[in-house]
Coordinates of C-alpha atoms in Angstrom, one line a residue:
X1 CA 26.3 -13.5 12.9
X2 CA 26.2 -13.5 9.1
X3 CA 28.3 -11.0 7.2
X4 CA 26.4 -8.1 5.9
X5 CA 26.9 -5.1 3.5
X6 CA 26.2 -1.6 4.7
X7 CA 24.1 1.5 4.0
X8 CA 25.2 5.1 4.9
X9 CA 24.3 6.9 8.0
X10 CA 22.0 5.6 10.7
X11 CA 21.8 6.3 14.4
X12 CA 21.6 4.4 17.8
X13 CA 18.6 5.7 19.8
X14 CA 17.7 4.0 23.1
X15 CA 15.9 0.8 22.2
X16 CA 13.5 0.7 25.1
X17 CA 12.1 -2.7 24.0
X18 CA 12.5 -4.4 27.4
X19 CA 9.2 -3.1 28.7
X20 CA 7.2 -4.9 26.1
X21 CA 9.2 -8.0 25.1
X22 CA 9.2 -9.8 28.5
X23 CA 5.6 -10.9 28.6
X24 CA 4.1 -13.6 26.4
X25 CA 1.9 -12.8 23.4
X26 CA -1.7 -12.9 24.6
X27 CA -5.2 -12.0 23.2
X28 CA -6.8 -8.7 24.4
X29 CA -10.3 -9.1 25.8
X30 CA -13.1 -9.2 23.1
X31 CA -14.5 -5.7 22.6
X32 CA -18.3 -5.2 22.7
X33 CA -18.2 -2.4 20.2
X34 CA -15.8 -1.7 17.3
X35 CA -15.4 1.2 15.0
X36 CA -13.9 0.2 11.7
X37 CA -12.6 3.0 9.4
X38 CA -13.1 2.5 5.7
X39 CA -9.5 3.8 5.0
X40 CA -7.1 1.3 6.6
X41 CA -4.8 0.8 3.6
X42 CA -3.1 2.6 0.7
X43 CA -5.2 3.7 -2.2
X44 CA -9.0 4.2 -2.2
X45 CA -11.3 3.7 0.8
X46 CA -13.5 0.7 0.9
X47 CA -17.2 1.0 0.0
X48 CA -19.8 -0.2 2.7
X49 CA -21.9 -3.1 1.6
X50 CA -24.0 -3.5 4.8
X51 CA -27.0 -1.6 6.3
X52 CA -27.8 -0.5 9.8
X53 CA -29.5 -3.3 11.8
X54 CA -27.9 -6.1 9.7
X55 CA -26.5 -9.1 11.5
X56 CA -22.8 -9.8 10.9
X57 CA -20.3 -12.4 12.0
X58 CA -16.5 -12.3 12.5
X59 CA -15.1 -12.4 9.0
X60 CA -18.3 -11.1 7.2
X61 CA -17.4 -8.5 4.5
X62 CA -18.8 -5.2 5.5
X63 CA -17.0 -3.0 2.9
X64 CA -15.6 -4.0 -0.5
X65 CA -12.5 -2.8 -2.2
X66 CA -13.0 0.2 -4.5
X67 CA -10.8 0.5 -7.5
X68 CA -7.5 -1.1 -8.4
X69 CA -5.6 -0.2 -5.2
X70 CA -8.0 -0.9 -2.3
X71 CA -8.9 -3.6 0.2
X72 CA -11.9 -5.4 1.6
X73 CA -12.9 -4.8 5.2
X74 CA -14.4 -7.4 7.5
X75 CA -16.3 -7.5 10.7
X76 CA -14.0 -8.1 13.6
X77 CA -16.7 -9.1 16.1
X78 CA -20.1 -10.7 15.6
X79 CA -23.1 -8.5 16.3
X80 CA -25.3 -5.9 14.6
X81 CA -24.4 -3.0 12.4
X82 CA -25.0 0.1 14.5
X83 CA -23.9 2.9 12.1
X84 CA -22.7 3.3 8.6
X85 CA -21.1 6.5 7.4
X86 CA -18.8 7.8 4.7
X87 CA -15.7 7.2 6.9
X88 CA -16.5 4.2 9.2
X89 CA -18.8 1.4 10.2
X90 CA -19.7 0.7 13.9
X91 CA -20.7 -2.8 15.1
X92 CA -22.4 -3.5 18.4
X93 CA -21.2 -6.9 19.6
X94 CA -23.4 -9.8 20.8
X95 CA -20.6 -11.4 22.8
X96 CA -20.9 -14.7 20.9
X97 CA -17.8 -14.3 18.7
X98 CA -19.4 -16.3 15.9
X99 CA -17.1 -16.7 12.9
X100 CA -17.7 -16.9 9.1
X101 CA -14.6 -18.3 7.5
X102 CA -13.7 -19.0 3.9
X103 CA -12.9 -22.6 2.7
X104 CA -9.4 -23.8 3.5
X105 CA -7.0 -23.9 0.5
X106 CA -4.2 -26.5 0.0
X107 CA -1.8 -23.8 -1.2
X108 CA 1.0 -26.1 -2.6
X109 CA -1.6 -27.5 -5.0
X110 CA -3.6 -24.3 -5.6
X111 CA -3.3 -22.1 -8.7
X112 CA -1.6 -18.7 -8.2
X113 CA -4.8 -17.0 -9.4
X114 CA -6.8 -18.8 -6.7
X115 CA -4.2 -17.7 -4.0
X116 CA -4.3 -14.1 -5.2
X117 CA -8.0 -14.0 -5.1
X118 CA -8.0 -15.4 -1.5
X119 CA -5.6 -12.6 -0.4
X120 CA -7.8 -10.1 -2.1
X121 CA -11.0 -11.5 -0.6
X122 CA -9.4 -11.6 2.9
X123 CA -8.3 -7.9 3.0
X124 CA -4.7 -8.6 3.6
X125 CA -2.4 -5.5 3.5
X126 CA 1.1 -4.8 4.6
X127 CA 1.2 -4.7 8.4
X128 CA 4.5 -3.0 8.6
X129 CA 3.0 0.5 8.3
X130 CA 2.4 1.2 4.6
X131 CA -0.7 -0.9 4.3
X132 CA -0.3 -1.7 0.6
X133 CA -2.7 -4.4 -0.5
X134 CA -0.8 -7.7 -0.5
X135 CA -2.6 -9.2 -3.5
X136 CA -1.7 -6.2 -5.6
X137 CA 1.9 -6.3 -4.4
X138 CA 2.1 -10.0 -5.3
X139 CA 1.2 -9.1 -8.9
X140 CA 4.5 -7.3 -9.3
X141 CA 5.8 -10.4 -11.1
X142 CA 3.7 -9.4 -14.1
X143 CA 6.2 -6.5 -14.7
X144 CA 9.3 -7.7 -12.9
X145 CA 11.4 -10.8 -12.4
X146 CA 11.7 -11.4 -8.7
X147 CA 14.6 -13.6 -7.4
X148 CA 14.5 -12.9 -3.7
X149 CA 11.7 -12.6 -1.1
X150 CA 12.9 -10.7 2.0
X151 CA 11.3 -11.2 5.4
X152 CA 11.8 -7.8 7.0
X153 CA 12.2 -8.8 10.6
X154 CA 14.6 -6.0 11.6
X155 CA 12.0 -4.0 13.5
X156 CA 14.6 -1.3 14.1
X157 CA 12.4 1.4 15.6
X158 CA 12.6 1.8 19.4
X159 CA 9.8 0.4 21.6
X160 CA 8.1 -1.8 19.0
X161 CA 8.3 -5.5 19.5
X162 CA 5.3 -6.8 17.6
X163 CA 7.4 -8.7 15.0
X164 CA 9.7 -10.0 17.7
X165 CA 6.9 -11.6 19.6
X166 CA 5.2 -12.8 16.4
X167 CA 8.4 -14.7 15.4
X168 CA 8.9 -16.1 18.9
X169 CA 5.4 -17.6 19.0
X170 CA 4.7 -18.4 15.3
X171 CA 8.0 -18.9 13.4
X172 CA 6.8 -21.9 11.4
X173 CA 3.6 -20.1 10.3
X174 CA 5.5 -17.0 9.3
X175 CA 7.9 -19.1 7.1
X176 CA 5.0 -21.0 5.6
X177 CA 3.3 -17.6 4.7
X178 CA 6.6 -16.6 3.1
X179 CA 6.5 -19.8 1.0
X180 CA 3.1 -18.8 -0.3
X181 CA 4.3 -15.4 -1.3
X182 CA 7.4 -16.8 -2.8
X183 CA 5.3 -19.1 -5.0
X184 CA 3.2 -16.1 -6.1
X185 CA 6.2 -13.9 -7.0
X186 CA 8.4 -16.7 -8.3
X187 CA 11.3 -16.0 -5.9
X188 CA 14.2 -18.5 -5.9
X189 CA 15.2 -17.8 -2.3
X190 CA 13.9 -16.3 0.9
X191 CA 16.1 -14.2 3.1
X192 CA 15.2 -13.3 6.7
X193 CA 16.8 -10.0 7.8
X194 CA 16.8 -9.6 11.6
X195 CA 18.7 -7.4 14.0
X196 CA 20.9 -9.0 16.7
X197 CA 18.8 -7.6 19.6
X198 CA 16.2 -10.4 19.2
X199 CA 18.0 -13.5 20.4
X200 CA 14.8 -15.5 21.2
X201 CA 13.2 -14.8 17.8
X202 CA 16.5 -15.8 16.1
X203 CA 16.5 -19.1 18.1
X204 CA 12.9 -19.8 17.2
X205 CA 13.6 -19.2 13.5
X206 CA 16.7 -21.3 13.5
X207 CA 14.7 -24.2 14.9
X208 CA 11.9 -23.7 12.2
X209 CA 14.2 -23.3 9.2
X210 CA 14.9 -26.9 8.4
X211 CA 11.1 -27.6 7.9
X212 CA 10.5 -24.7 5.5
X213 CA 10.1 -26.0 1.9
X214 CA 10.3 -25.8 -1.0
X215 CA 12.0 -22.5 -1.5
X216 CA 15.4 -22.4 0.4
X217 CA 15.4 -20.0 3.3
X218 CA 18.5 -18.3 4.9
X219 CA 18.6 -16.3 8.1
X220 CA 20.9 -13.2 8.1
X221 CA 21.5 -11.5 11.4
X222 CA 22.6 -7.8 11.2
X223 CA 24.0 -5.4 13.8
X224 CA 21.3 -3.3 15.4
X225 CA 21.2 0.2 14.0
X226 CA 18.3 2.5 13.0
X227 CA 16.8 2.4 10.4
X228 CA 17.9 -1.0 9.2
X229 CA 14.2 -1.9 8.8
X230 CA 13.8 0.4 5.8
X231 CA 13.3 -1.6 2.7
X232 CA 16.2 0.0 0.8
X233 CA 18.5 -0.2 3.8
X234 CA 17.7 -3.9 4.5
X235 CA 18.1 -4.9 0.8
X236 CA 21.5 -3.1 0.8
X237 CA 22.6 -4.9 4.0
X238 CA 21.4 -8.3 2.9
X239 CA 22.1 -8.3 -0.9
X240 CA 24.3 -5.3 -1.6
X241 CA 21.8 -4.1 -4.1
X242 CA 20.8 -0.4 -4.5
X243 CA 17.2 0.4 -5.2
X244 CA 17.3 3.2 -7.8
X245 CA 16.1 6.7 -6.9
X246 CA 12.4 6.8 -7.4
X247 CA 12.3 3.1 -7.9
X248 CA 11.0 0.1 -6.1
X249 CA 12.6 -3.1 -4.6
X250 CA 11.1 -5.0 -7.5
X251 CA 13.3 -3.0 -9.8
X252 CA 16.3 -5.0 -8.4
X253 CA 14.4 -8.3 -8.3
X254 CA 13.4 -8.2 -4.6
X255 CA 10.1 -8.2 -2.7
X256 CA 9.9 -7.4 1.0
X257 CA 7.2 -8.5 3.5
X258 CA 6.7 -8.0 7.2
X259 CA 6.3 -11.1 9.5
X260 CA 2.8 -10.1 10.5
X261 CA 1.8 -9.8 6.9
X262 CA 3.1 -13.3 6.1
X263 CA 1.3 -14.8 9.1
X264 CA -2.0 -13.1 8.1
X265 CA -1.5 -14.4 4.5
X266 CA -1.2 -18.0 5.8
X267 CA -4.2 -17.6 8.1
X268 CA -6.2 -16.4 5.1
X269 CA -5.2 -19.2 2.8
X270 CA -4.9 -22.2 5.2
X271 CA -7.6 -21.2 7.7
X272 CA -9.9 -19.1 5.6
X273 CA -9.5 -16.3 8.2
X274 CA -9.7 -12.7 6.9
X275 CA -7.7 -9.9 8.5
X276 CA -9.7 -9.0 11.6
X277 CA -7.0 -8.8 14.2
X278 CA -3.3 -8.0 14.5
X279 CA -0.5 -7.9 17.1
X280 CA -0.1 -4.5 18.8
X281 CA 2.8 -3.5 21.1
X282 CA 1.5 -1.7 24.2
X283 CA 4.3 0.1 26.0
X284 CA 5.4 3.2 27.7
X285 CA 6.1 4.2 31.3
X286 CA 2.4 5.2 31.8
X287 CA 1.4 1.5 31.5
X288 CA 1.6 -0.9 34.4
X289 CA 1.0 -4.0 32.2
X290 CA 3.0 -3.5 29.0
X291 CA 3.3 -6.3 26.4
X292 CA 2.0 -7.5 23.1
X293 CA -1.6 -8.3 22.4
X294 CA -3.7 -9.9 19.6
X295 CA -6.2 -7.1 19.2
X296 CA -9.4 -7.1 17.1
X297 CA -9.5 -4.3 14.6
X298 CA -11.8 -1.4 15.6
X299 CA -11.0 -1.8 19.3
X300 CA -10.9 1.6 21.1
X301 CA -7.4 2.7 21.9
X302 CA -8.6 4.1 25.3
X303 CA -10.2 0.7 26.1
X304 CA -7.1 -1.2 25.1
X305 CA -4.7 1.0 27.1
X306 CA -7.0 1.0 30.2
X307 CA -6.9 -2.8 30.1
X308 CA -3.0 -2.5 30.1
X309 CA -3.1 -0.4 33.2
X310 CA -3.0 3.1 31.9
X311 CA -2.1 5.7 34.6
X312 CA -4.2 8.7 33.6
X313 CA -2.3 11.0 35.9
X314 CA 1.2 10.4 34.5
X315 CA 0.5 9.9 30.7
X316 CA 1.6 13.0 28.7
X317 CA 1.0 11.7 25.2
X318 CA 0.1 8.5 23.3
X319 CA 2.0 7.8 20.1
X320 CA 0.7 5.5 17.5
X321 CA 3.7 3.8 15.9
X322 CA 7.3 4.3 17.2
X323 CA 8.8 7.5 18.6
X324 CA 10.8 8.2 15.4
X325 CA 8.1 7.8 12.7
X326 CA 4.9 7.5 14.7
X327 CA 2.2 10.2 15.2
X328 CA 0.8 11.5 18.5
X329 CA -2.9 10.8 18.9
X330 CA -5.0 13.8 19.5
X331 CA -7.7 11.7 21.2
X332 CA -7.8 8.2 22.7
X333 CA -11.3 7.8 21.2
X334 CA -9.7 6.3 18.1
X335 CA -9.8 2.7 16.9
X336 CA -7.0 0.2 16.3
X337 CA -6.6 -0.3 12.5
X338 CA -4.6 -2.6 10.2
X339 CA -1.8 -0.1 10.4
X340 CA -1.6 0.1 14.2
X341 CA 1.6 -1.8 15.3
X342 CA 2.4 0.0 18.5
X343 CA 0.9 2.3 21.1
X344 CA 3.3 4.2 23.4
X345 CA 1.7 5.7 26.5
X346 CA 4.6 8.0 27.5
X347 CA 5.2 10.2 30.5
X348 CA 6.7 13.7 30.1
X349 CA 10.0 12.5 31.5
X350 CA 10.1 9.6 29.1
X351 CA 9.5 11.6 25.9
X352 CA 9.9 15.3 26.8
X353 CA 8.8 17.9 24.3
X354 CA 11.5 19.1 21.9
X355 CA 13.3 22.3 22.8
X356 CA 12.6 25.5 20.9
X357 CA 14.0 25.6 17.4
X358 CA 17.1 27.7 16.8
X359 CA 18.9 28.7 13.5
X360 CA 20.8 26.1 11.5
X361 CA 24.5 26.1 12.4
X362 CA 25.5 24.2 9.3
X363 CA 27.2 21.4 11.3
X364 CA 26.4 18.7 8.7
X365 CA 25.3 16.2 11.3
X366 CA 22.0 15.6 9.5
X367 CA 23.9 14.7 6.3
X368 CA 26.2 12.2 8.1
X369 CA 23.3 10.2 9.5
X370 CA 20.9 10.2 6.5
X371 CA 20.4 6.5 5.4
X372 CA 19.5 7.6 1.9
X373 CA 22.6 9.8 1.4
X374 CA 20.5 12.9 0.8
X375 CA 21.4 16.5 1.7
X376 CA 18.9 17.3 4.6
X377 CA 20.3 20.8 5.2
X378 CA 19.7 21.9 1.6
X379 CA 16.2 20.2 1.5
X380 CA 15.4 22.2 4.7
X381 CA 16.2 25.5 3.1
X382 CA 14.3 24.7 -0.1
X383 CA 11.4 23.5 1.9
X384 CA 11.2 26.7 3.9
X385 CA 11.5 28.6 0.6
X386 CA 8.9 26.4 -1.0
X387 CA 11.3 25.8 -3.9
X388 CA 9.6 22.6 -4.9
X389 CA 11.5 22.2 -8.2
X390 CA 14.9 22.1 -6.4
X391 CA 13.5 19.8 -3.7
X392 CA 12.5 17.3 -6.3
X393 CA 15.9 17.7 -8.0
X394 CA 17.5 16.9 -4.6
X395 CA 15.3 13.7 -4.4
X396 CA 12.9 14.7 -1.7
X397 CA 10.7 11.7 -2.3
X398 CA 13.6 9.3 -1.6
X399 CA 13.4 10.5 2.0
X400 CA 11.9 7.7 4.1
X401 CA 11.0 10.1 6.9
X402 CA 13.0 8.1 9.4
X403 CA 13.7 11.1 11.6
X404 CA 17.4 10.5 12.0
X405 CA 18.2 14.0 10.8
X406 CA 15.8 15.6 13.3
X407 CA 17.2 13.3 16.1
X408 CA 20.8 14.5 15.8
X409 CA 20.1 18.2 14.9
X410 CA 21.7 20.4 17.6
X411 CA 19.4 23.3 16.6
X412 CA 16.3 21.1 17.2
X413 CA 14.9 21.9 13.7
X414 CA 11.9 19.7 12.9
X415 CA 13.4 18.6 9.5
X416 CA 11.0 15.7 8.9
X417 CA 8.0 18.0 9.4
X418 CA 9.4 20.3 6.8
X419 CA 9.8 17.4 4.3
X420 CA 6.4 16.0 5.0
X421 CA 4.8 19.4 4.5
X422 CA 6.7 19.8 1.2
X423 CA 5.7 16.4 0.0
X424 CA 2.1 17.1 0.8
X425 CA 2.3 20.4 -1.2
X426 CA 3.9 18.6 -4.2
X427 CA 1.4 15.8 -4.0
X428 CA -1.4 18.3 -4.2
X429 CA 0.2 19.9 -7.3
X430 CA 0.5 16.5 -8.9
X431 CA -3.2 15.8 -8.1
X432 CA -4.1 19.1 -9.9
X433 CA -1.9 18.1 -12.8
X434 CA -3.7 14.7 -13.0
X435 CA -7.0 16.5 -13.0
X436 CA -5.9 18.7 -15.8
X437 CA -4.6 15.7 -17.7
X438 CA -7.9 14.0 -17.1
X439 CA -9.8 17.0 -18.4
X440 CA -7.5 17.1 -21.4
X441 CA -8.3 13.4 -22.1
X442 CA -12.0 14.0 -21.8
X443 CA -11.8 16.8 -24.3
X444 CA -9.7 14.7 -26.7
X445 CA -12.2 11.8 -26.3
X446 CA -15.1 14.1 -27.0
X447 CA -13.4 15.6 -30.1
X448 CA -12.6 12.1 -31.3
X449 CA -16.2 11.0 -30.7
X450 CA -17.6 14.0 -32.6
X451 CA -15.2 13.4 -35.5
X452 CA -16.1 9.8 -35.6
X453 CA -19.8 10.6 -35.6
X454 CA -19.3 13.2 -38.3
X455 CA -17.4 10.7 -40.4
X456 CA -20.2 8.2 -40.0
X457 CA -22.8 10.7 -41.1
X458 CA -20.7 11.7 -44.1
X459 CA -20.4 8.0 -45.0
X460 CA -24.1 7.5 -44.8
X461 CA -24.7 10.6 -46.9
X462 CA -22.3 9.4 -49.6
X463 CA -23.9 6.0 -49.5
X464 CA -27.4 7.5 -50.1
X465 CA -26.1 9.6 -52.9
X466 CA -24.3 6.6 -54.5
X467 CA -27.6 4.6 -54.5
X468 CA -29.2 7.3 -56.7
X469 CA -26.3 7.3 -59.2
X470 CA -25.9 4.6 -61.9
X471 CA -23.6 2.8 -62.9
X472 CA -21.2 4.1 -60.3
X473 CA -23.3 3.3 -57.2
X474 CA -21.4 0.1 -56.4
X475 CA -18.0 1.8 -56.4
X476 CA -19.2 4.8 -54.4
X477 CA -20.8 2.7 -51.8
X478 CA -17.6 0.6 -51.5
X479 CA -15.5 3.8 -51.0
X480 CA -17.9 5.2 -48.4
X481 CA -17.8 1.8 -46.5
X482 CA -14.0 1.8 -46.6
X483 CA -13.8 5.3 -45.2
X484 CA -16.3 4.4 -42.4
X485 CA -14.4 1.2 -41.4
X486 CA -11.0 2.9 -41.5
X487 CA -12.1 5.7 -39.2
X488 CA -13.5 3.2 -36.7
X489 CA -10.3 1.2 -36.7
X490 CA -8.3 4.3 -36.0
X491 CA -10.6 5.3 -33.2
X492 CA -10.5 1.8 -31.7
X493 CA -6.6 1.7 -31.8
X494 CA -6.5 5.1 -30.1
X495 CA -8.9 4.0 -27.4
X496 CA -6.8 0.9 -26.7
X497 CA -3.7 3.0 -26.4
X498 CA -5.4 5.4 -24.0
X499 CA -6.5 2.5 -21.7
X500 CA -3.0 1.1 -21.6
X501 CA -1.5 4.5 -20.8
X502 CA -4.1 5.1 -18.0
X503 CA -3.4 1.6 -16.5
X504 CA 0.3 2.1 -16.5
X505 CA 0.0 5.6 -14.9
X506 CA -2.3 4.3 -12.2
X507 CA -0.1 1.3 -11.3
X508 CA 3.1 3.5 -11.3
X509 CA 1.6 6.2 -9.1
X510 CA 0.1 3.7 -6.7
X511 CA 3.5 2.0 -6.1
X512 CA 5.7 5.1 -6.1
X513 CA 3.4 7.2 -3.8
X514 CA 0.9 5.1 -1.8
X515 CA -0.3 8.2 0.0
X516 CA -1.5 10.0 -3.1
X517 CA -5.3 9.8 -3.8
X518 CA -6.1 7.8 -6.9
X519 CA -9.6 8.9 -7.5
X520 CA -8.8 11.0 -10.6
X521 CA -6.5 8.4 -12.1
X522 CA -9.1 5.7 -11.7
X523 CA -11.8 8.0 -13.2
X524 CA -9.4 8.6 -16.1
X525 CA -9.0 4.9 -16.6
X526 CA -12.8 4.3 -16.4
X527 CA -13.4 7.0 -19.0
X528 CA -10.8 5.4 -21.3
X529 CA -12.3 2.0 -20.8
X530 CA -15.8 3.3 -21.5
X531 CA -14.6 4.9 -24.7
X532 CA -12.9 1.6 -25.7
X533 CA -16.1 -0.3 -25.2
X534 CA -18.0 2.2 -27.4
X535 CA -15.5 2.0 -30.2
X536 CA -15.4 -1.8 -30.0
X537 CA -19.2 -2.0 -30.3
X538 CA -19.4 0.4 -33.2
X539 CA -16.6 -1.5 -35.0
X540 CA -18.3 -4.8 -34.4
X541 CA -21.6 -3.5 -35.8
X542 CA -19.8 -2.1 -38.9
X543 CA -18.1 -5.5 -39.5
X544 CA -21.4 -7.4 -39.2
X545 CA -23.0 -5.2 -41.8
X546 CA -20.1 -5.9 -44.3
X547 CA -18.6 -9.3 -43.7
X548 CA -17.5 -9.6 -47.3
X549 CA -15.6 -6.4 -47.3
X550 CA -13.9 -7.1 -44.0
X551 CA -12.9 -10.7 -45.1
X552 CA -11.4 -9.4 -48.3

């Protein structure tokens, strides 16, 4: 085992991975009907580009990315579009499974721009849970110097074994996908961080390592502890680097990717295969045939669990994700998405309901297990008091919602629920602030436009008056022309500054808080860009009218 650094806190919940990691990775039966939500990623939902009755094939684009942070959506089965709504698209399958792939790329000899466009076209997003578009994440090199690409294979949450099985069956492909992303971000080394409870995956990786070129790859095995799979925690364990509060891994020269994401990236580049399926762990004591399946996106959860032997009489709840950070499904009539890595069909004895909450006894257990070294007890009090200013001062948004504090709380206080509710409230306030800022920019743009138009009118009036005066007509016209051009140049410079500011704000908010809606920020950017285009046109027209004055 490689030596590792350490992060504070952490817990040791029952792993319960044995139920799903014993069987081989297989493909689930092809669904005859899929429901594909338009929001399967961070940022803005995709926009449908198909109509009811249209024939589609596996890999056909059915919804295109909308805005800077978004992702394309592709048909996961061949058939006919049955319904198109504001939230999803339904396809009725023909059973033929006819594919429509993109041309294969020889990635070692392909330009970075070509590879980025392929990832963008293929709808690849992070399959570890956040769903951030991979092509956008790869562009981090435009603002940061990346020295290390980390393959996050820790998979620390109980029950989930999707990455484990992916690495057992496709280690060479995962490493090749990592080489592609390393090329795009300019990383000088690749580190694989994996917990020691995955011996078969470790063996498969060790066998594949010698053939991974050209960027050197190192495998680092760390002791099993939750939540080692958090980006900040894994970076600390592997590199002894601390991601700053409110910052990103890129701020310390690191980029993290999940094994499933890397495999999907390789399939998109090498095979021309868009993201239409993913590995899903099916587990829980209410299933008679647990395991991991390749599942087409849009497959009904109910259909999938039924195929895995769901016992309707014993299942108490179905959780999407893990027991620590996942969410219980209110209905099984919901589809598998790009973000679905695990489905737990649990009995009531397996995951009993939490006892009734009692008052905090100030034991400090929550603080001792927090992997981000926060003060959960104080955050809890401020959350209940809705003291958002103090919550932000105590770094609420550094909380990764791992659930360790709730897990050890003897008073059974749902601490993470408090933090999520507070984050949602603060995000809403930020959205309102963004709207107010947008309204302010619109007002400023309007005032600038009115001032510019008035200056142009005044210049034309002075020019007309100058033509009627002799012998000072030439000098007056020249002065009015200078005033006109100077005002346009100032307006053009201000418009360019507004566009740059809007672009930086949009990129920062999208990376810091992927859950925050970006509609208003993107509208603000569009308004700034429209104003810039208008000023560029007016300035160009003025220059064409007076080439001699501009050249001098």
